[in-house]
Coordinates of C-alpha atoms in Angstrom, one line a residue:
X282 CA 21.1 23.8 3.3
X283 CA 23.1 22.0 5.5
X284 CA 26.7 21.7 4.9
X285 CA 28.0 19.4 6.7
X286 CA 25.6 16.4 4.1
X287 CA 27.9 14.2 2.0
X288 CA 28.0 15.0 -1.6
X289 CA 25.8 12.8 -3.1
X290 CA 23.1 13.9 -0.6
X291 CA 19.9 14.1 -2.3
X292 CA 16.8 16.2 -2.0
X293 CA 14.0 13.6 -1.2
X294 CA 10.3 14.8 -0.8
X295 CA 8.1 12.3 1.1
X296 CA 4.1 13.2 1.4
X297 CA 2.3 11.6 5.0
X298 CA 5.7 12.0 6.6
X299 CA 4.3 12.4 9.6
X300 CA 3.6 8.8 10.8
X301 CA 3.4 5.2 9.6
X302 CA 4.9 4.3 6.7
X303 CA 6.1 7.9 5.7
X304 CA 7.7 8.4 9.2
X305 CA 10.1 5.9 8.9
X306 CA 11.2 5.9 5.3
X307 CA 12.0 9.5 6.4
X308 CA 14.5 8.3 8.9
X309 CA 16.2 6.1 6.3
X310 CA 16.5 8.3 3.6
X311 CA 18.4 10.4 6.6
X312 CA 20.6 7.9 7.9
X313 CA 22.2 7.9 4.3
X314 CA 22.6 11.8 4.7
X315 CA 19.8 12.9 2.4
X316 CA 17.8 16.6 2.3
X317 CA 14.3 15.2 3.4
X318 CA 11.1 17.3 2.6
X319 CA 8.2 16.2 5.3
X320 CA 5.0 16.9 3.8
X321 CA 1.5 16.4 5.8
X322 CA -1.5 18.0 7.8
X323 CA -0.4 17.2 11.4
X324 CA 2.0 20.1 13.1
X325 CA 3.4 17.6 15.9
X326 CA 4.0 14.5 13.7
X327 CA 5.9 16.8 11.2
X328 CA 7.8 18.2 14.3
X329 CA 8.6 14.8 15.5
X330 CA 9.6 13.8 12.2
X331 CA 11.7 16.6 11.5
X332 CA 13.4 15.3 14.9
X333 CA 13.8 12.3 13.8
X334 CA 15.5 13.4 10.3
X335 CA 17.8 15.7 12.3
X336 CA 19.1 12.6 14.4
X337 CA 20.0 10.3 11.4
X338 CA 22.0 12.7 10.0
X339 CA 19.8 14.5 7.5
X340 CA 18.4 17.5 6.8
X341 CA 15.0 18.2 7.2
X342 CA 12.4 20.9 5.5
X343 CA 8.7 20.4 7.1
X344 CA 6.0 22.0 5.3
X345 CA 2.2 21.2 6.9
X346 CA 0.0 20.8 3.3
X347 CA -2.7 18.9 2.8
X348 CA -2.3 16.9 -0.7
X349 CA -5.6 17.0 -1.7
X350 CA -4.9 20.8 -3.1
X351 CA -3.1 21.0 -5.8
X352 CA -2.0 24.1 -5.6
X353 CA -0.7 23.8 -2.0
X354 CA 1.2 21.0 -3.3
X355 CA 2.7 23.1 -5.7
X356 CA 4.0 25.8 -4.1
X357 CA 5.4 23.5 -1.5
X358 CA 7.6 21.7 -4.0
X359 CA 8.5 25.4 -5.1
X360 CA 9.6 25.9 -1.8
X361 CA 11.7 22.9 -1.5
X362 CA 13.8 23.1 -4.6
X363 CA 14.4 27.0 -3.1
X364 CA 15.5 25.7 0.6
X365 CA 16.6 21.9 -0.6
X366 CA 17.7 22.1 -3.8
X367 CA 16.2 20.5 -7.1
X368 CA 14.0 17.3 -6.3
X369 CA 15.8 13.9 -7.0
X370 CA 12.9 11.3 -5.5
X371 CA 9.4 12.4 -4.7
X372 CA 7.5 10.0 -2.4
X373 CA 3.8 10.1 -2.5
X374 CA 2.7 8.1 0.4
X375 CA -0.4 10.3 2.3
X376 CA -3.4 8.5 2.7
X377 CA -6.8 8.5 4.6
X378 CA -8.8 5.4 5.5
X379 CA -12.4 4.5 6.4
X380 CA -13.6 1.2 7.8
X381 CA -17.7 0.6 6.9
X382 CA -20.1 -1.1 5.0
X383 CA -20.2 0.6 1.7
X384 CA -24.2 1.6 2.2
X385 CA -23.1 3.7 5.2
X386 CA -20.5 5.7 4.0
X387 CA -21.1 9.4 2.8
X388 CA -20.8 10.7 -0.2
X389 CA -18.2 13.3 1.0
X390 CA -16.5 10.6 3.4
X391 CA -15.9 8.4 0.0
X392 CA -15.1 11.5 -2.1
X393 CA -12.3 12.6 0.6
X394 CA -10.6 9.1 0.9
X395 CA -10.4 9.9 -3.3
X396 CA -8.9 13.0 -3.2
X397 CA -6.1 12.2 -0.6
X398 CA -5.6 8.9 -1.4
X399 CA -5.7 9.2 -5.1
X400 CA -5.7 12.3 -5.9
X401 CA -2.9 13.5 -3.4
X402 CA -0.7 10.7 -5.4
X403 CA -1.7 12.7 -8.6
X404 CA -1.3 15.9 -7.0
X405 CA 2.6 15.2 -6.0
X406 CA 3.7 13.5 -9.5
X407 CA 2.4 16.2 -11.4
X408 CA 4.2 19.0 -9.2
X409 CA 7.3 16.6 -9.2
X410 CA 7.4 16.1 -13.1
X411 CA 7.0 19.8 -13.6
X412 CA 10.7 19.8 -11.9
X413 CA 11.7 16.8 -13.1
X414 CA 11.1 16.3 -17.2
X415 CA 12.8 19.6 -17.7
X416 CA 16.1 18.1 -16.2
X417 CA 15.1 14.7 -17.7
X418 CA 16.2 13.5 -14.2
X419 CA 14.5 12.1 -11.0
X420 CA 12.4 9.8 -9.5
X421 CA 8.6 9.4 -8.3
X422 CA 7.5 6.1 -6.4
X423 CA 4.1 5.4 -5.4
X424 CA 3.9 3.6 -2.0
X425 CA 0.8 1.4 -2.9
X426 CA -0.4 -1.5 -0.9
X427 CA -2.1 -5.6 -2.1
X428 CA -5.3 -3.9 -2.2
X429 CA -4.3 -2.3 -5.4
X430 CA -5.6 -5.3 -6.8
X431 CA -7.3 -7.1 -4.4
X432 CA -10.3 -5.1 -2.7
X433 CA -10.9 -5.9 0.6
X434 CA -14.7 -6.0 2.4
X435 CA -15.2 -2.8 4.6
X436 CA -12.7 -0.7 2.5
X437 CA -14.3 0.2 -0.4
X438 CA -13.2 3.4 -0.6
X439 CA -9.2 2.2 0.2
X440 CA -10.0 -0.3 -2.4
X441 CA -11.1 1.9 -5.1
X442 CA -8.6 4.8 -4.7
X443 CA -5.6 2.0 -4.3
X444 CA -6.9 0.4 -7.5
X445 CA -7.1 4.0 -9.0
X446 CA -3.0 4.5 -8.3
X447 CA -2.5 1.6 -10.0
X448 CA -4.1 2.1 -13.4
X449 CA -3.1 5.7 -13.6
X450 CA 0.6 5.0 -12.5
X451 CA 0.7 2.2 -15.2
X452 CA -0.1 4.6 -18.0
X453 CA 2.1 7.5 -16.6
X454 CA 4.9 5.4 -17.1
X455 CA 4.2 4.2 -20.7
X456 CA 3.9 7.6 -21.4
X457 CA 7.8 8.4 -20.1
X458 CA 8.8 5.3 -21.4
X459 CA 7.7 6.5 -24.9
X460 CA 9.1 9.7 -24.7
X461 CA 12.5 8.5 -23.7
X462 CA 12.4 10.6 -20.6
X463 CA 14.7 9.3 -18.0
X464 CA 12.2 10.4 -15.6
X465 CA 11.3 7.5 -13.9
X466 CA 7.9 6.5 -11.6
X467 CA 7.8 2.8 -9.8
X468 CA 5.2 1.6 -7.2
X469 CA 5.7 -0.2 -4.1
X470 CA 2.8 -2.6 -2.9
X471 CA 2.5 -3.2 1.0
X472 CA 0.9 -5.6 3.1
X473 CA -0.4 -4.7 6.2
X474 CA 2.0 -2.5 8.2
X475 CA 1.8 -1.6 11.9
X476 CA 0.9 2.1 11.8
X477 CA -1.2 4.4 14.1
X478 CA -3.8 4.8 10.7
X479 CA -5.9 1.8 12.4
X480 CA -6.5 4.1 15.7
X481 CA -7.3 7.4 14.0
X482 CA -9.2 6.2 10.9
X483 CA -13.0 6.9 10.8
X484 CA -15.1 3.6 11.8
X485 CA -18.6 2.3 12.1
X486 CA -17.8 -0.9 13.1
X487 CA -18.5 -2.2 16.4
X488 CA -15.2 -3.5 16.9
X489 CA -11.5 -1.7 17.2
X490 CA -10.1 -2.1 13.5
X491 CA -6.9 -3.7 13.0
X492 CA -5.3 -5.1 10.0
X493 CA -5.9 -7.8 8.1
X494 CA -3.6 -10.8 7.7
X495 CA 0.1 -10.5 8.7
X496 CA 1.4 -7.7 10.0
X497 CA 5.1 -6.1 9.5
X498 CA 6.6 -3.1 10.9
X499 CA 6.8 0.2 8.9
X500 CA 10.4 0.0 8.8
X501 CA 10.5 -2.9 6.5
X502 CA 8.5 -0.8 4.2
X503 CA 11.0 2.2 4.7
X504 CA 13.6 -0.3 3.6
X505 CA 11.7 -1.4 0.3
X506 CA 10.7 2.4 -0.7
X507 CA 14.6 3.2 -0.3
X508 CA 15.2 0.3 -2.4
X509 CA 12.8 1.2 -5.1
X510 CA 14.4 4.7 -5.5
X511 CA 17.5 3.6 -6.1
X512 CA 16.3 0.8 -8.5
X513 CA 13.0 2.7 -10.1
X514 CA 13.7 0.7 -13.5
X515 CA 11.0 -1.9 -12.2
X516 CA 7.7 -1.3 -12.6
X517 CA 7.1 -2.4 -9.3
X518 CA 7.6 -4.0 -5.8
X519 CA 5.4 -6.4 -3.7
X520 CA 6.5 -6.8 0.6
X521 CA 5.9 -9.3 1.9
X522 CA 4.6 -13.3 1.8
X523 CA 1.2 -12.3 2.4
X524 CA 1.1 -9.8 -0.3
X525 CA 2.3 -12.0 -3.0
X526 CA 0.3 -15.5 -1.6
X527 CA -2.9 -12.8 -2.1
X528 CA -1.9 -12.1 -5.5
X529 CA -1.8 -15.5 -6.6
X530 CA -4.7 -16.3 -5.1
X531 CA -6.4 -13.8 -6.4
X532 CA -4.8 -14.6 -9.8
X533 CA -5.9 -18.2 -10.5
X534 CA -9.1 -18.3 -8.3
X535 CA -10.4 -15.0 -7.9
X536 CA -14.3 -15.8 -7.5
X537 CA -13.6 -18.6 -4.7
X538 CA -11.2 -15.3 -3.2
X539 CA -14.0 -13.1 -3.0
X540 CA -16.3 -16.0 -0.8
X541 CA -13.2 -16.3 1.3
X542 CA -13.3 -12.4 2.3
X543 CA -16.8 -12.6 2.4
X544 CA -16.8 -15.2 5.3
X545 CA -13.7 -13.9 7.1
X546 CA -12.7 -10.3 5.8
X547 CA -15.2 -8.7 8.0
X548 CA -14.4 -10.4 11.5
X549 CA -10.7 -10.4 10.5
X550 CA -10.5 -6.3 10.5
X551 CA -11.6 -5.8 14.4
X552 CA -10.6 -7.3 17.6
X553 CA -13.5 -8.9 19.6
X554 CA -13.7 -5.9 21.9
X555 CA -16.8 -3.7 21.6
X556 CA -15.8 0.2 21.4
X557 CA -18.0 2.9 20.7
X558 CA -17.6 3.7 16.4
X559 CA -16.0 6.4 15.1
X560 CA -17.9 9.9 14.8
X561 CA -20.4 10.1 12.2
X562 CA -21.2 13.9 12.6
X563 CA -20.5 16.6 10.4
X564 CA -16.6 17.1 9.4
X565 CA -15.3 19.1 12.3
X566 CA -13.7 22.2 12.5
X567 CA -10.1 22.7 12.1
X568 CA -9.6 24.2 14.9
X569 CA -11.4 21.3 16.9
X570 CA -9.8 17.8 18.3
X571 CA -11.1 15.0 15.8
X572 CA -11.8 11.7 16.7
X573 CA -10.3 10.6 13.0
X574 CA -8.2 11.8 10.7
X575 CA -10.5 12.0 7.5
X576 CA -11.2 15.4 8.0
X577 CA -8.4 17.0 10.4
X578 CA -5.5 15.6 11.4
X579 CA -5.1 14.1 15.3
X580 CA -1.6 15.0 15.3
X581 CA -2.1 19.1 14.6
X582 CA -1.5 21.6 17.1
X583 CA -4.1 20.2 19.3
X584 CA -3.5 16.6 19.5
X585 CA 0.0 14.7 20.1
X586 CA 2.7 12.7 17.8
X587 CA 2.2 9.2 16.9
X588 CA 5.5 8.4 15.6
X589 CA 6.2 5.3 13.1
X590 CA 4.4 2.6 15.0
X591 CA 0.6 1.6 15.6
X592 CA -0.1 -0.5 19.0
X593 CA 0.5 -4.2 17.1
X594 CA 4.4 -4.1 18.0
X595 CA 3.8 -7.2 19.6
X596 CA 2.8 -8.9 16.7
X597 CA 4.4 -7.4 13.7
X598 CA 7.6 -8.6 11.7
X599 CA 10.5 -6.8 11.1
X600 CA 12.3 -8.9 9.1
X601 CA 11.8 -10.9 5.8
X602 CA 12.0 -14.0 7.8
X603 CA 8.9 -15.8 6.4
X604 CA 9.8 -14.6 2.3
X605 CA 13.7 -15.8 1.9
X606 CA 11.9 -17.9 -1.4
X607 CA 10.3 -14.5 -2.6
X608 CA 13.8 -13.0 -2.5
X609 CA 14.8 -15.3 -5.5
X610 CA 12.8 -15.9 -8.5
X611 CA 14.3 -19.1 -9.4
X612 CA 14.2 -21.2 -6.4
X613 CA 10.6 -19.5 -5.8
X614 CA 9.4 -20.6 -9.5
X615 CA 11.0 -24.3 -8.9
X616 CA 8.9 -24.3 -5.1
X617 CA 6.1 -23.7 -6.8
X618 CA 6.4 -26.0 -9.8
X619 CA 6.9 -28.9 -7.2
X620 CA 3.9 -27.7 -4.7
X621 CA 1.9 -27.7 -8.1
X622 CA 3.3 -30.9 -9.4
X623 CA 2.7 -32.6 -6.0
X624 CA -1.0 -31.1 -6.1
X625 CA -1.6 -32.5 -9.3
X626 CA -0.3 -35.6 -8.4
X627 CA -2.2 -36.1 -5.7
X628 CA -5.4 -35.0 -7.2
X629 CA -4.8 -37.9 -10.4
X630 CA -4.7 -40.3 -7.3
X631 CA -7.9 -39.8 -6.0
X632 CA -10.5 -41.8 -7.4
X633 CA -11.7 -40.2 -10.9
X634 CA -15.7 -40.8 -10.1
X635 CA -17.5 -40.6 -6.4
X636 CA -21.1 -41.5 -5.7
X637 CA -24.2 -38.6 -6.2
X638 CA -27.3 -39.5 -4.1
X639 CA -30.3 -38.7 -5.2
X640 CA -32.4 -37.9 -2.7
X641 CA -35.5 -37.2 -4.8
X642 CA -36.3 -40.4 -5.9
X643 CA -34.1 -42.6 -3.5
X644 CA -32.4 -44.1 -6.6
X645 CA -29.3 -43.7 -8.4
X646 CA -28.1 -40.6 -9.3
X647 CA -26.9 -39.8 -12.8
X648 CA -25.2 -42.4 -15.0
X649 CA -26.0 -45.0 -12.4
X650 CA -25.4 -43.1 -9.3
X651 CA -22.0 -41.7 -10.8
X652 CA -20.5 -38.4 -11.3
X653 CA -17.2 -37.7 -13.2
X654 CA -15.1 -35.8 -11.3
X655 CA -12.5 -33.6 -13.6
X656 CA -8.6 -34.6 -12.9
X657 CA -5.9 -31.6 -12.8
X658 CA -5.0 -30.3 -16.3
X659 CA -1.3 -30.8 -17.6
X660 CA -1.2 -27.0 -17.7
X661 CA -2.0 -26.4 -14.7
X662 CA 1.3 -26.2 -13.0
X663 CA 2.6 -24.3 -15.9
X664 CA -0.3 -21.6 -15.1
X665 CA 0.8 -21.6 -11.3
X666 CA 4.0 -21.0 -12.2
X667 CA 3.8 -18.2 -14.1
X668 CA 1.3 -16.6 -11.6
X669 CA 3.9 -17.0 -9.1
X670 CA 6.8 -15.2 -11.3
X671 CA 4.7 -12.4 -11.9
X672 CA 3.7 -12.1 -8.0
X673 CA 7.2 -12.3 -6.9
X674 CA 8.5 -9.7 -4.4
X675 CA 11.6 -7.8 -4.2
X676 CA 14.5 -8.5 -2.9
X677 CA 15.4 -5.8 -0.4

């Protein structure tokens, strides 16, 4: 243990450290002089993050596990609260992803997203509370993204495993909650973040993959995971515009959503460039360079470190310029009852009937060639509203 860390250093565990996401809210639990366990497959990206932790000022403890084994996962946090000290926030943030139409994925392909994805989340809490309910002290968040509740065409497996997280992290923390434990588990939902998962996850698409909808830079998730550690009494944290506007949307018109994805979600996720599809053979060998990560990682001893970023710098944001009104509830709520208000309004004055052809029989159409069109209920600001509240992001 190093010496030289401030006092109120704590021992922070992040799984997926490696890249992405996990990469970079590695470097800011370091700059505030925090112990960091690195947890993931890859040998060079926990070498490179274990750099990385050195130069802000923490300490770092890289252990290469893969989350999906219980056991592993186990012993590693054993291994930490020996070398680190006892475990204040465990970060479960490892994933595996898998671009295709559902009919063409494998049964083992779909399976393994599960079992990292899902499974790897269950895998970390349960070896975290093992530590942590006996102290009746520490912290788990979740770094979850909008398809949580939103699946998305071509990740059905992402989808499913995100959705999973959800539901079980819900009832994990009624169960603490009526305990009393002060154990407490939060989730943080991300939008699309600029991460090197869209160059090494598996595809049969015949176009590169690449995120869809807005794009921000992983170390405006960093900065939201931080935040949720040290405020873990919300249930939860949404990033970003286009992660609450999907929310909403999702919310009040959820069947008009899903035709929405369905015309766009598909050419949205690749660029118009044709490159050859991910391999579709049998999982390689460990000791063999993979073309995707599902199986092996690309950043083990064979391959090279990614680091924090994917190849979309050029577009990503990284700040919350495009949210200031998500930041606060109350001027966000009183946008939104005026957008409603004014949609209302505007709907009430349209004309209330319009004219229905009817081709058939070249006459008029019903009640004299008249249809009733339905105005805007009085509740249905109200309803907007209170979608929005409950969508709002945090303020970070």
């Amino acid at each position: 243990m190093n010496a030289n860390l401030p006092e109120a250093a704590r021992t922070i565990v992040i799984t997926g450290a490696g890249s992405g996401v996990g990469r970079a809210t590695a470097r800011a639990f370091a700059a505030r002089g925090d112990r960091v366990a690195l947890l993931a497959r890859g040998e060079r990206g926990l070498a490179g993050a274990a750099d990385d932790v050195r130069a802000a000022g923490g300490a770092p403890l890289a252990i290469p596990v893969d989350v999906s084994d219980p056991r592993a996962v186990d012993e590693a946090a054993e291994r930490i609260e020996s070398e680190l000290g006892p475990i204040d926030v465990w970060v479960n943030n490892a994933a595996v992803g898998l671009f295709a139409p559902f009919g063409e994925i494998r049964d083992d392909e779909f399976r393994r997203v599960t079992d990292v994805t899902y499974l790897g989340c269950v895998n970390g809490t349960r070896a975290a509370l093992r530590r942590m309910v006996p102290r009746d002290h520490g912290t788990v968040v979740q770094v979850g993204s909008v398809l949580a509740y939103r699946g998305v065409p071509l990740q059905s497996a992402y989808s499913g495993a995100e959705h999973a997280v959800q539901g079980w992290n819900e009832s994990l923390r009624c169960e603490l909650l009526h305990a009393g434990s002060k154990v407490r588990t939060t989730m943080v939902q991300l939008p699309a973040v600029n991460t090197p998962r869209f160059d090494w996850a598996l595809s049969r698409l015949p176009g590169r993959v690449r995120p869809l909808g807005p794009v921000y830079q992983p170390e405006v998730a960093a900065r939201a995971v931080v935040h949720a550690a040290d405020h873990p009494g919300r249930r939860e944290y949404r990033v970003g515009a286009a992660t609450a506007a999907a929310l909403v949307a999702n919310a009040l018109a959820p069947g008009l959503f899903d035709r929405y994805l369905a015309r766009t979600g598909v050419r949205s996720q690749q660029e118009p460039a044709q490159v050859a599809p991910g391999d579709d053979g049998a999982a390689p060998h460990a000791d063999e360079p993979a073309p995707n990560n599902l199986w092996a990682p690309v950043d083990g001893a064979l391959g090279r470190d990614f680091g924090a970023h994917g190849r979309f710098d050029g577009e990503s944001r990284a700040l919350y310029a495009d949210t200031v009104l998500l930041r606060h509830p109350a001027v966000l709520a009183g946008a939104a009852a005026a957008v409603a208000a004014a949609v209302a309004a505007a709907r009430r004055a349209r004309p209330v009937t319009r004219a229905v052809a009817d081709a058939a029989s070249g006459g008029a159409g019903e009640r004299g060639g008249v249809r009733r069109v339905w105005r805007a209920g009085p509740r249905a600001p109200g309803r907007f509203v209170r979608s929005i509240r409950s969508a709002r992001c945090t303020r970070i």
